Short mmCIF file of C-alpha atoms in Angstrom, two decimals:
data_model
loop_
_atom_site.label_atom_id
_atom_site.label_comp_id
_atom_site.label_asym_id
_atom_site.label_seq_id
_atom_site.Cartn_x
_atom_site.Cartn_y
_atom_site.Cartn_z
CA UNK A 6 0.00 0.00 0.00
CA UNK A 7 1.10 3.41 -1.02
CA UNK A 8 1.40 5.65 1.87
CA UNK A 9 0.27 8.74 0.40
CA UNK A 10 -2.88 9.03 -2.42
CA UNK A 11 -1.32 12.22 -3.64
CA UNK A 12 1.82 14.37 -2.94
CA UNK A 13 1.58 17.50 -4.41
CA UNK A 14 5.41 19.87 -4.33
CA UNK A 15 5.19 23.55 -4.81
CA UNK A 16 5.48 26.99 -3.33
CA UNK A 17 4.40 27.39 0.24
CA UNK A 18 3.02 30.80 -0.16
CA UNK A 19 0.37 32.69 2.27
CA UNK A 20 -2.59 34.00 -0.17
CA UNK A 21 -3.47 37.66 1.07
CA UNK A 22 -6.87 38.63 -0.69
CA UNK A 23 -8.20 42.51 -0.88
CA UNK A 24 -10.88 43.70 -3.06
CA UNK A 25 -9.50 46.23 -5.65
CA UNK A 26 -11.55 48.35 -8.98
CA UNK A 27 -9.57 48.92 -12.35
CA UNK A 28 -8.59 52.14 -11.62
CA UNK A 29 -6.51 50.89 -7.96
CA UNK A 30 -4.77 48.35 -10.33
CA UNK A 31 -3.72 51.05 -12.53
CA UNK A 32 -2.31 52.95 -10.26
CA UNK A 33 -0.41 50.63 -8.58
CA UNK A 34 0.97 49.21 -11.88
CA UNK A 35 -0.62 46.14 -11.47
CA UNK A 36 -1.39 43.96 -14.35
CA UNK A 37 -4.50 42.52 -14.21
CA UNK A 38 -5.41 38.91 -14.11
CA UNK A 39 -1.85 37.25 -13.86
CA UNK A 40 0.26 36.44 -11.44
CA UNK A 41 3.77 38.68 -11.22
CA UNK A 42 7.11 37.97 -9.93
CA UNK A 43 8.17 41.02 -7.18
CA UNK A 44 10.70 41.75 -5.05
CA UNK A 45 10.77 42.23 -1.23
CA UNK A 46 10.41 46.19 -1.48
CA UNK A 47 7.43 46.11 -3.97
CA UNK A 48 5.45 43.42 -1.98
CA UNK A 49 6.11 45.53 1.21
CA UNK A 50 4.23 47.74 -0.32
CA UNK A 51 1.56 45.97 -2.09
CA UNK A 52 0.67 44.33 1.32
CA UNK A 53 0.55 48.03 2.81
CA UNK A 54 -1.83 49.35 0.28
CA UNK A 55 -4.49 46.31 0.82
CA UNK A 56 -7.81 46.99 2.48
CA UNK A 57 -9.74 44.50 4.70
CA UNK A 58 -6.98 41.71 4.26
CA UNK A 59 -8.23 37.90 3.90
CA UNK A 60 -4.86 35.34 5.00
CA UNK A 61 -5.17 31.68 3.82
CA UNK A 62 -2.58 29.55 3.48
CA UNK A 63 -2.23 28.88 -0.49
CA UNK A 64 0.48 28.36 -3.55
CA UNK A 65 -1.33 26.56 -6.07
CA UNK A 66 -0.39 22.79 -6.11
CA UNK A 67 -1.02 23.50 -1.74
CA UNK A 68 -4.51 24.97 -2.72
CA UNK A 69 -5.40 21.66 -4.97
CA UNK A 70 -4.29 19.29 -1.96
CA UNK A 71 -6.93 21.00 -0.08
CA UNK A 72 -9.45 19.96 -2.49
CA UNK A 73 -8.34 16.77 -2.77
CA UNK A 74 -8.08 16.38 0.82
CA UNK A 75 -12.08 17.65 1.62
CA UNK A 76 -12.71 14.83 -0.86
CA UNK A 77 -10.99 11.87 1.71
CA UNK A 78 -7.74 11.20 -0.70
CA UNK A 79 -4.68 10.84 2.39
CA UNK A 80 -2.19 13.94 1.02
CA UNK A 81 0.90 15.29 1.90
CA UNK A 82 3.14 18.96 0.59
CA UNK A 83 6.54 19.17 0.02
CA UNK A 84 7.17 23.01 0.71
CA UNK A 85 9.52 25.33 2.59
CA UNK A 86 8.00 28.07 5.00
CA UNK A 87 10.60 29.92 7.80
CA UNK A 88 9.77 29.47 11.47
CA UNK A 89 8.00 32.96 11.55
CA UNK A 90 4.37 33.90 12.49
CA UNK A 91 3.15 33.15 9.20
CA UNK A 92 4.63 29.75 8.31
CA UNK A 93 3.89 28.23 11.42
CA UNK A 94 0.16 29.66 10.45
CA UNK A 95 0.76 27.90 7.37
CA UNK A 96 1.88 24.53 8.44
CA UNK A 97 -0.98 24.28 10.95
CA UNK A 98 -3.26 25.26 8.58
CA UNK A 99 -2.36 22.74 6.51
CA UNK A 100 -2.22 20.22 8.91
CA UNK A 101 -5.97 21.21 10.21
CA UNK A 102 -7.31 20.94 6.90
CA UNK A 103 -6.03 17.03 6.77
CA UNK A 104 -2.96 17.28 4.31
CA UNK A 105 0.90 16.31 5.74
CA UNK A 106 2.80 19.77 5.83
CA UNK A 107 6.25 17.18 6.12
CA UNK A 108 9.05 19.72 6.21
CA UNK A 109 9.01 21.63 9.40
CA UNK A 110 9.36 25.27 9.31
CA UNK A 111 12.89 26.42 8.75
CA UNK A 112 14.64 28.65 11.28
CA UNK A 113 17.09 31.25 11.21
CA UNK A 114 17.88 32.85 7.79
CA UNK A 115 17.17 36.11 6.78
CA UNK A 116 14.06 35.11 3.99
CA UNK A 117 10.57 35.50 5.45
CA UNK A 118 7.53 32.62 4.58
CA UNK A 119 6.72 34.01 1.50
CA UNK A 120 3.05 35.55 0.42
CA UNK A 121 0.91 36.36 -2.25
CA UNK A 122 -0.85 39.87 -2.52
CA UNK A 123 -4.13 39.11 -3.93
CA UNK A 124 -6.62 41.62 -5.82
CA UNK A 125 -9.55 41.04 -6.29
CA UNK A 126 -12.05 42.81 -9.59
CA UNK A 127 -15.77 43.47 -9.08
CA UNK A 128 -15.67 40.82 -11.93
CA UNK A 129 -13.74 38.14 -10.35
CA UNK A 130 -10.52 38.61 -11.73
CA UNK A 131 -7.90 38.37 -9.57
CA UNK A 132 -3.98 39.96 -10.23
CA UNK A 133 -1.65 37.90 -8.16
CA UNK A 134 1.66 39.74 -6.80
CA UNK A 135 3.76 37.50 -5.36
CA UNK A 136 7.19 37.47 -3.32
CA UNK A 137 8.62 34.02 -3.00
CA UNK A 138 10.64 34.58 -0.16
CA UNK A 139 11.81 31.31 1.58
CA UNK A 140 9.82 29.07 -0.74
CA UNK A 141 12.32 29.79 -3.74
CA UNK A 142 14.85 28.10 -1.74
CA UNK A 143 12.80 24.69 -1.61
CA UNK A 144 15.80 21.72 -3.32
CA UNK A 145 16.12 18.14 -3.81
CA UNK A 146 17.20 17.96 -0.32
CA UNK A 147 13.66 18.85 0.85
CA UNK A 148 12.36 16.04 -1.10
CA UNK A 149 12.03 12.97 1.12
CA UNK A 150 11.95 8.98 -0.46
CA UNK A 151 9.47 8.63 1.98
CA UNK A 152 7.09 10.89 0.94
CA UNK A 153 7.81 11.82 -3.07
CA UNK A 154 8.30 7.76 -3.50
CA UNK A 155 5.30 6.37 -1.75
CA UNK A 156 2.92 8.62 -3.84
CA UNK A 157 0.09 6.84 -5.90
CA UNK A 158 0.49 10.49 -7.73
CA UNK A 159 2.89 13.30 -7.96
CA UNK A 160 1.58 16.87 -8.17
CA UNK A 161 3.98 19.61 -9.59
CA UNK A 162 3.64 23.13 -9.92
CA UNK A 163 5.45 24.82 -13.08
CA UNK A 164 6.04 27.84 -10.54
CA UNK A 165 9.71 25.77 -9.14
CA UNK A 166 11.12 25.66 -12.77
CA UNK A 167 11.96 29.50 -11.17
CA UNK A 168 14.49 29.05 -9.31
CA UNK A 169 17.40 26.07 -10.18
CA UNK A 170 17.29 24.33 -6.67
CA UNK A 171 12.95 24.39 -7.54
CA UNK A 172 13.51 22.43 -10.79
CA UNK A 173 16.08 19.48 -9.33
CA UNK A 174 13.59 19.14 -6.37
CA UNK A 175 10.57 18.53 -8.66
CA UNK A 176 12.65 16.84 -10.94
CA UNK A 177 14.17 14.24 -8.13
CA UNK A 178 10.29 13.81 -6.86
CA UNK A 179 9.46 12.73 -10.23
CA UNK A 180 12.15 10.09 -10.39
CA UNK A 181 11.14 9.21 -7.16
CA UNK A 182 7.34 8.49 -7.54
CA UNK A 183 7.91 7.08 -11.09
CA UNK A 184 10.37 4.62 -9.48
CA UNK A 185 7.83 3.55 -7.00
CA UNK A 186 4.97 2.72 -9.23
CA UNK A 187 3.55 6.48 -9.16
CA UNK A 188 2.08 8.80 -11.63
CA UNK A 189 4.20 11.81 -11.93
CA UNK A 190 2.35 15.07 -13.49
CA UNK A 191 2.58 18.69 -13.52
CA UNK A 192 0.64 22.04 -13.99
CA UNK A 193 2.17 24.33 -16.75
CA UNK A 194 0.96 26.88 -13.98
CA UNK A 195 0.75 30.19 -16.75
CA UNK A 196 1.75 30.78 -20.28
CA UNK A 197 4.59 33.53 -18.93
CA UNK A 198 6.11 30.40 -16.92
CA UNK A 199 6.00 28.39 -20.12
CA UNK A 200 7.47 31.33 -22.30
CA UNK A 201 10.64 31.75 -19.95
CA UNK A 202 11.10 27.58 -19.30
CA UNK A 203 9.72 26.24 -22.76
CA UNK A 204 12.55 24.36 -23.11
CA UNK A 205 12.70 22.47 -20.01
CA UNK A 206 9.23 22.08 -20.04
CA UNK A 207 9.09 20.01 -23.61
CA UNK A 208 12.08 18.08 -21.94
CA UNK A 209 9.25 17.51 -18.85
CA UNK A 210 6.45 17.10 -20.63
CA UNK A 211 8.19 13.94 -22.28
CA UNK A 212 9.06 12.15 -19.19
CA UNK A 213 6.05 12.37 -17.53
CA UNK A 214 2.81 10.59 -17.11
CA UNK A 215 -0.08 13.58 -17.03
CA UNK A 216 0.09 17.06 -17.91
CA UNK A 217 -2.71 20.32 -17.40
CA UNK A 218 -2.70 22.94 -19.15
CA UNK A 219 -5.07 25.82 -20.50
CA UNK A 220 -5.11 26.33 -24.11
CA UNK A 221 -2.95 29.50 -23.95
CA UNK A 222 0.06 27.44 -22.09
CA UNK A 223 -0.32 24.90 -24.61
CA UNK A 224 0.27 26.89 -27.24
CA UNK A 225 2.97 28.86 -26.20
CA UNK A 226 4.56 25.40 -25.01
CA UNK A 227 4.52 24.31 -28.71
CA UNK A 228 4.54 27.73 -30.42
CA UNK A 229 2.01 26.72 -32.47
CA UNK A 230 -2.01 26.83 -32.62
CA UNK A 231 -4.06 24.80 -30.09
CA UNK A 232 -4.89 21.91 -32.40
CA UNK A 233 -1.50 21.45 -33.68
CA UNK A 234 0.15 21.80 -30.25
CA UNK A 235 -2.50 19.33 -28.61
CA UNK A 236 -1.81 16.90 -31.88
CA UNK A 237 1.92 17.10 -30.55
CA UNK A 238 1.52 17.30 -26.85
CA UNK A 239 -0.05 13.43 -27.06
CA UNK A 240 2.61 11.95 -28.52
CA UNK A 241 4.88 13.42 -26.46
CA UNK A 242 2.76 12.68 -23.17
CA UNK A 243 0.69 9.91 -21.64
CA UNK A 244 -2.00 11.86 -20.57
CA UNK A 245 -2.54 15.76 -21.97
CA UNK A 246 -5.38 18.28 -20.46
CA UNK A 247 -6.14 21.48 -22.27
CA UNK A 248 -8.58 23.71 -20.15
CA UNK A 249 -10.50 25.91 -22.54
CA UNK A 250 -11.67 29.09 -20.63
CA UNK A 251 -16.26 29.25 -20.42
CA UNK A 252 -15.83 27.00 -23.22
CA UNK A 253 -14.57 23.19 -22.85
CA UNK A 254 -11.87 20.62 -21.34
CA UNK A 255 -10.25 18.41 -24.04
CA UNK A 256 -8.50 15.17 -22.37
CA UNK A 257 -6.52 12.79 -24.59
CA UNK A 258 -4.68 9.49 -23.53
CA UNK A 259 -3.12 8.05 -26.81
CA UNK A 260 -6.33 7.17 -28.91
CA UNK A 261 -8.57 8.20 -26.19
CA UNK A 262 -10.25 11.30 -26.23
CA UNK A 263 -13.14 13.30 -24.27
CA UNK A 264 -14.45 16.80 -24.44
CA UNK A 265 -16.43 18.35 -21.57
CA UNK A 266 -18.56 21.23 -21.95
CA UNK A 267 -18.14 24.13 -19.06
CA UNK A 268 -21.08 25.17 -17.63
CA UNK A 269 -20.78 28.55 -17.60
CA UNK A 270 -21.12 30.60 -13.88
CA UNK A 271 -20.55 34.42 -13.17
CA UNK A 272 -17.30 34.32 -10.62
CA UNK A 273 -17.40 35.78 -7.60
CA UNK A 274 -13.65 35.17 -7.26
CA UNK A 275 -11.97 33.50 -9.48
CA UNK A 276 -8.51 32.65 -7.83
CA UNK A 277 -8.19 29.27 -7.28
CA UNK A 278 -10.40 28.14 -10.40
CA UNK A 279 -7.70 25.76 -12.30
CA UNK A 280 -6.12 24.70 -8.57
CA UNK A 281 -9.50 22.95 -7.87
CA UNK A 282 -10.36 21.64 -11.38
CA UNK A 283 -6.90 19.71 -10.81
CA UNK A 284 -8.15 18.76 -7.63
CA UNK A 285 -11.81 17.03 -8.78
CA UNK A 286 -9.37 15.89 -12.35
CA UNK A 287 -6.99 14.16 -10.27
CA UNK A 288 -9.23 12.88 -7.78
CA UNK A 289 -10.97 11.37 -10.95
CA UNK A 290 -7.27 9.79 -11.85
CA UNK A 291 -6.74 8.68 -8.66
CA UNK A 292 -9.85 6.93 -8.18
CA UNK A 293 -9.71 4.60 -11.62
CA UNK A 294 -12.22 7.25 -13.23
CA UNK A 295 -12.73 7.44 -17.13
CA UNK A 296 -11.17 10.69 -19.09
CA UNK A 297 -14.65 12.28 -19.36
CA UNK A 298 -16.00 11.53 -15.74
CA UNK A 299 -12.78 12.96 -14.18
CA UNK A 300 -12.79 15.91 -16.51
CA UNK A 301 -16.47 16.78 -15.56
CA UNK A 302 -15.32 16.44 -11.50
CA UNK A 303 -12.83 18.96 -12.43
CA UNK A 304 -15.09 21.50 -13.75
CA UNK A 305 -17.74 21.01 -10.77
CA UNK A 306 -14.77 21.22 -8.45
CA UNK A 307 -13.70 24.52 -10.38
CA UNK A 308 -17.11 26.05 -10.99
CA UNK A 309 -17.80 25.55 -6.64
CA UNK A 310 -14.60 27.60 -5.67
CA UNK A 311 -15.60 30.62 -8.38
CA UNK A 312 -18.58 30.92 -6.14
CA UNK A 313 -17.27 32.09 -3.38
CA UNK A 314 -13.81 34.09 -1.95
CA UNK A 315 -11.10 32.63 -1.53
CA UNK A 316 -8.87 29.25 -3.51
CA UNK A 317 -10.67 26.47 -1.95
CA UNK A 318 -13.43 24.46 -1.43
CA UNK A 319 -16.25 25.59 0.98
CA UNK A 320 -19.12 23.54 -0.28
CA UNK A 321 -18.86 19.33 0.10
CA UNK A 322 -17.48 18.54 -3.30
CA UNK A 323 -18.39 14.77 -3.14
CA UNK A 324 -21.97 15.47 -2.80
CA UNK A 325 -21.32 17.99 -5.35
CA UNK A 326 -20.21 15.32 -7.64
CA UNK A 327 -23.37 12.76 -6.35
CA UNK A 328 -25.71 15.56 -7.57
CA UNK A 329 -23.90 15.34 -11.11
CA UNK A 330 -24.71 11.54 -10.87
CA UNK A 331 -20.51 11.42 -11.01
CA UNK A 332 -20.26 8.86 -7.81
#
């Protein structure tokens, strides 16, 4: 027996949420409705400028263990957080909400647990400002055989192929799962992370056994249209995902192919929308599920956490997925 359903590696990063209009974005500088790189100094003052702060402990692979956890799958995180007020918040957070935080927090040093400034649009979008901090120095040495090679699954978040020591951890948890009769997959996380890594990430997609992306990511992967770099992707991969934004989710496994319509929702928030389709799409994987049936708990899991504020779950997704006649 495996010890862990899914292990999921990624940035430990506290999600700060603040409501925000166009015109605050604009003056800040902000570009709306992606998530940016910053430095100490600017997310000092990013945090400063927020109104009626939110915390939650988040990072986006972290945010899809939730999910998977609320659904009963046994999960664990492979991140890095310092021994500070808000990554000992984070670890016991994590721990509350039933998924393994296995690295302790780190003392000493001079990097603080790194955060996320959040804003949120009247119309759900949500520009993510982000300062790593301590999490950009997560390496292979954080990676435990214990934990990366008794996963049924491996989650990875494009986000590490950052920083160098990112991309040999997630790239000796790969090795590690595969070696122990795992699934090893990743999220291509946003089509800037694919622009500056497209290399590595065609070397990636190749040696692993699932990938997610959204139609944008896929075609910058493959510099190519959607159909053509989909037509690709599957021969290079064993399983591809292309989200399609309002529209559809195309899943192909070698001959095998399903589209599933989205059902289209106004957001209230969308942050956390593509962590928790992974989350009901791998909990579809991980329980033996067909392409279509697992692609269709992804976009319930998805179209629950747009509902609300906030990156995950607040409704009971397995009954969620009962009323769909999914279970």
């Amino acid at each position: 027996m495996k010890r862990y359903q899914v292990v999921g590696i990624g940035n430990a990063i506290v999600d700060v949420f603040s409501s925000a209009d166009d015109s605050f974005l604009e003056l800040m500088g902000i570009e709306k409705g992606i998530m940016q790189l910053v430095e100490r100094e600017r997310g000092e003052l990013l945090y400063a400028a927020m109104k009626d702060r939110v915390q939650a402990p988040g990072g986006s692979v972290a945010n899809t263990l939730a999910g998977l956890g609320s659904l009963g799958l046994t999960t664990a995180f492979i991140g890095r957080v310092h021994d500070d007020a808000l990554g000992r918040f984070y670890a016991r957070t994590m721990a509350d909400e039933g998924t393994d935080f296995v690295n302790p927090p780190v003392p000493g040093g001079e990097l603080p647990t790194s955060r996320s400034m959040i804003f949120v649009a009247p119309d759900g979008e949500r520009s993510m400002n982000t300062y790593l901090g301590i999490s950009s120095e997560l390496g292979p040495e954080d990676v435990s055989d214990d934990v990366a090679g008794k996963a049924e699954v491996l989650f990875l978040e494009g986000y590490l192929y950052d920083k160098p020591k990112g991309k040999q951890a997630f790239e000796r948890a790969a090795k590690l799962c595969q070696q122990g009769g795992g699934k090893a997959g990743i999220a291509l996380s946003d089509p800037f992370c694919v622009d500056r890594h497209r290399d590595g990430f065609r070397h990636l997609v190749r040696e692993l056994d699932y990938v997610i992306g959204n139609e944008h990511e896929w075609s910058s992967l493959y510099q190519c249209d959607l159909d053509a770099a989909l037509a690709q992707a599957v021969k290079d991969c064993g399983l591809v995902v292309c989200t399609r934004s309002g529209d559809e989710v195309i899943l192909m496994m070698g001959d095998d192919r399903a589209v599933v319509p989205v059902r289209r929702v106004v957001p209230v928030d969308a942050t956390g929308a593509g962590d928790q389709f992974a989350a009901g799409f791998l909990y579809g994987m991980a329980t033996g599920q067909t392409l279509a049936t697992a692609g269709r708990m992804g976009c319930v899991a998805a179209a629950e956490v747009i509902s609300h504020f906030g990156a995950r779950p607040e409704a009971d997704l397995k009954a969620l997925f009962r009323k769909e006649g999914l279970i």
